[in-house]
Short mmCIF file of C-alpha atoms in Angstrom, two decimals:
data_model
loop_
_atom_site.label_atom_id
_atom_site.label_comp_id
_atom_site.label_asym_id
_atom_site.label_seq_id
_atom_site.Cartn_x
_atom_site.Cartn_y
_atom_site.Cartn_z
CA MET R 1 -70.78 -42.50 51.25
CA PRO R 2 -67.88 -44.75 52.34
CA ALA R 3 -64.64 -42.93 53.17
CA ASP R 4 -62.73 -44.79 50.44
CA LYS R 5 -64.90 -43.28 47.68
CA PRO R 6 -64.56 -39.59 46.82
CA VAL R 7 -67.59 -37.30 46.95
CA LEU R 8 -67.71 -35.35 43.70
CA ASN R 9 -69.39 -32.29 42.25
CA MET R 10 -70.69 -32.96 38.76
CA ARG R 11 -73.09 -31.58 36.19
CA PHE R 12 -74.64 -32.45 32.88
CA LEU R 13 -73.66 -30.25 29.95
CA PRO R 14 -76.69 -28.75 28.20
CA ALA R 15 -76.30 -30.17 24.67
CA GLU R 16 -77.08 -33.64 23.39
CA TYR R 17 -74.10 -35.51 21.92
CA SER R 18 -73.36 -38.18 19.33
CA ILE R 19 -70.53 -40.69 19.16
CA HIS R 20 -69.25 -41.33 15.63
CA ARG R 21 -67.04 -44.10 14.25
CA LEU R 22 -65.30 -42.98 11.08
CA ALA R 23 -64.38 -45.31 8.25
CA PRO R 24 -60.77 -46.57 8.25
CA GLY R 25 -58.50 -43.95 6.69
CA GLN R 26 -61.14 -41.21 6.85
CA ALA R 27 -59.85 -37.85 8.06
CA PRO R 28 -61.56 -36.45 11.14
CA PRO R 29 -63.91 -33.55 10.40
CA GLN R 30 -62.71 -30.02 10.93
CA GLN R 31 -64.48 -28.10 13.63
CA LYS R 32 -66.55 -25.35 12.02
CA HIS R 33 -67.37 -23.37 15.15
CA PRO R 34 -64.63 -23.25 17.79
CA ALA R 35 -65.94 -24.57 21.09
CA ALA R 36 -63.10 -22.97 23.04
CA ALA R 37 -65.25 -19.92 23.77
CA ASP R 38 -68.10 -22.12 24.99
CA HIS R 39 -67.20 -23.75 28.29
CA GLN R 40 -70.41 -25.80 28.09
CA THR R 41 -69.27 -27.84 25.06
CA ILE R 42 -66.75 -30.60 24.53
CA ARG R 43 -65.46 -32.19 21.34
CA CYS R 44 -63.14 -35.19 21.26
CA VAL R 45 -61.34 -36.88 18.39
CA LEU R 46 -59.58 -40.13 19.29
CA GLN R 47 -57.42 -41.37 16.46
CA CYS R 48 -55.95 -44.88 16.75
CA THR R 49 -54.20 -47.12 14.26
CA ASP R 50 -57.39 -48.90 13.27
CA GLU R 51 -60.17 -46.42 14.02
CA ILE R 52 -61.20 -42.82 14.60
CA THR R 53 -63.89 -41.89 17.07
CA VAL R 54 -65.46 -38.44 17.24
CA VAL R 55 -67.62 -37.23 20.14
CA CYS R 56 -69.35 -33.92 19.52
CA PRO R 57 -72.66 -32.10 19.91
CA SER R 58 -75.35 -33.82 17.83
CA GLN R 59 -75.99 -30.73 15.73
CA GLU R 60 -72.51 -31.07 14.15
CA ASP R 61 -72.70 -32.72 10.74
CA VAL R 62 -70.29 -35.68 10.73
CA CYS R 63 -70.06 -38.13 7.83
CA ALA R 64 -69.48 -41.37 9.75
CA ALA R 65 -69.58 -45.10 9.11
CA GLU R 66 -71.57 -45.53 12.34
CA THR R 67 -73.24 -43.09 14.73
CA GLU R 68 -74.70 -43.53 18.21
CA ALA R 69 -76.90 -40.52 18.94
CA HIS R 70 -78.75 -39.28 22.03
CA TRP R 71 -76.05 -39.06 24.70
CA ARG R 72 -75.62 -36.54 27.52
CA VAL R 73 -72.24 -35.53 28.93
CA LEU R 74 -71.69 -35.67 32.67
CA LYS R 75 -68.73 -33.48 33.64
CA LEU R 76 -66.96 -34.37 36.88
CA ASP R 77 -65.81 -31.05 38.29
CA GLY R 78 -62.03 -31.17 38.56
CA PRO R 79 -59.25 -30.56 38.32
CA PHE R 80 -58.01 -33.91 39.55
CA GLU R 81 -54.37 -34.62 40.22
CA PHE R 82 -52.86 -37.51 38.26
CA SER R 83 -52.03 -39.18 41.58
CA GLN R 84 -55.72 -39.33 42.60
CA THR R 85 -57.22 -42.77 42.14
CA GLY R 86 -60.74 -44.10 41.98
CA ILE R 87 -62.42 -40.99 40.58
CA LEU R 88 -63.78 -42.52 37.37
CA ALA R 89 -64.13 -45.97 38.95
CA ALA R 90 -66.44 -44.71 41.71
CA VAL R 91 -68.85 -43.17 39.21
CA ALA R 92 -68.62 -45.99 36.68
CA GLN R 93 -69.29 -48.64 39.34
CA THR R 94 -72.36 -46.83 40.67
CA LEU R 95 -73.80 -46.44 37.18
CA ALA R 96 -72.99 -50.03 36.17
CA GLU R 97 -74.70 -51.39 39.29
CA GLY R 98 -77.77 -49.31 38.35
CA GLY R 99 -77.84 -50.60 34.77
CA VAL R 100 -76.58 -47.40 33.13
CA SER R 101 -74.08 -47.93 30.32
CA ILE R 102 -71.39 -45.30 29.83
CA PHE R 103 -68.84 -43.97 27.37
CA ALA R 104 -65.95 -42.38 29.28
CA LEU R 105 -63.52 -39.62 28.26
CA SER R 106 -60.74 -37.95 30.20
CA SER R 107 -58.95 -34.66 29.71
CA TRP R 108 -55.88 -33.32 31.48
CA ALA R 109 -57.89 -31.95 34.40
CA THR R 110 -61.15 -33.89 34.60
CA ASP R 111 -63.30 -36.79 33.45
CA TYR R 112 -66.43 -36.82 31.32
CA ILE R 113 -68.95 -39.63 31.25
CA LEU R 114 -71.54 -39.95 28.51
CA VAL R 115 -74.83 -41.62 29.40
CA ARG R 116 -77.75 -42.22 27.08
CA SER R 117 -80.16 -39.30 27.16
CA ALA R 118 -82.99 -41.61 28.22
CA GLN R 119 -80.96 -42.63 31.31
CA ARG R 120 -79.87 -39.13 32.36
CA GLN R 121 -82.32 -38.80 35.26
CA LEU R 122 -81.62 -42.34 36.49
CA ALA R 123 -77.87 -41.67 36.37
CA GLN R 124 -78.25 -38.47 38.38
CA LYS R 125 -80.47 -40.20 40.96
CA LEU R 126 -78.02 -43.09 41.40
CA LEU R 127 -75.07 -40.73 41.83
CA GLN R 128 -76.91 -38.49 44.28
CA GLN R 129 -77.79 -41.57 46.34
CA GLN R 130 -74.04 -42.17 46.64
CA GLY R 131 -73.52 -38.63 47.97
CA HIS R 132 -72.33 -36.95 44.77
CA CYS R 133 -73.49 -33.36 44.28
CA PHE R 134 -75.21 -31.71 41.34
CA PRO R 135 -75.14 -27.93 41.81
CA ALA R 136 -78.31 -26.16 40.75
CA GLU R 137 -78.35 -25.34 37.04
CA PRO R 138 -78.62 -21.60 36.18
#
């Protein structure tokens, strides 16, 4: 891998996810089962002036105007300092060049990239070819 691109450890979270677009003015759903105790789950609510997007495990029941199901979450093992650059770009570029579309999320300490479940193996292969590491799953 070129020296200007970081080599990352990453892993796919075990659950399948859905991306929901709520109707304008609709309140985001309340989380029924706190995910804080489960370090293998993420849940994101992005509320903007003109839309609300919810990303959560597919088994959660969300009443949404639109839903895109069958996504897998790729967690880039951080934490990453805010001054670090190119982390998300390196992964996104590799996947884009391989024909894998993404939906990206960032938290304080790390980045998450959703890829369609059907492209999970292709995404992993492309990233491993660039030198990124996928530790063995337990």
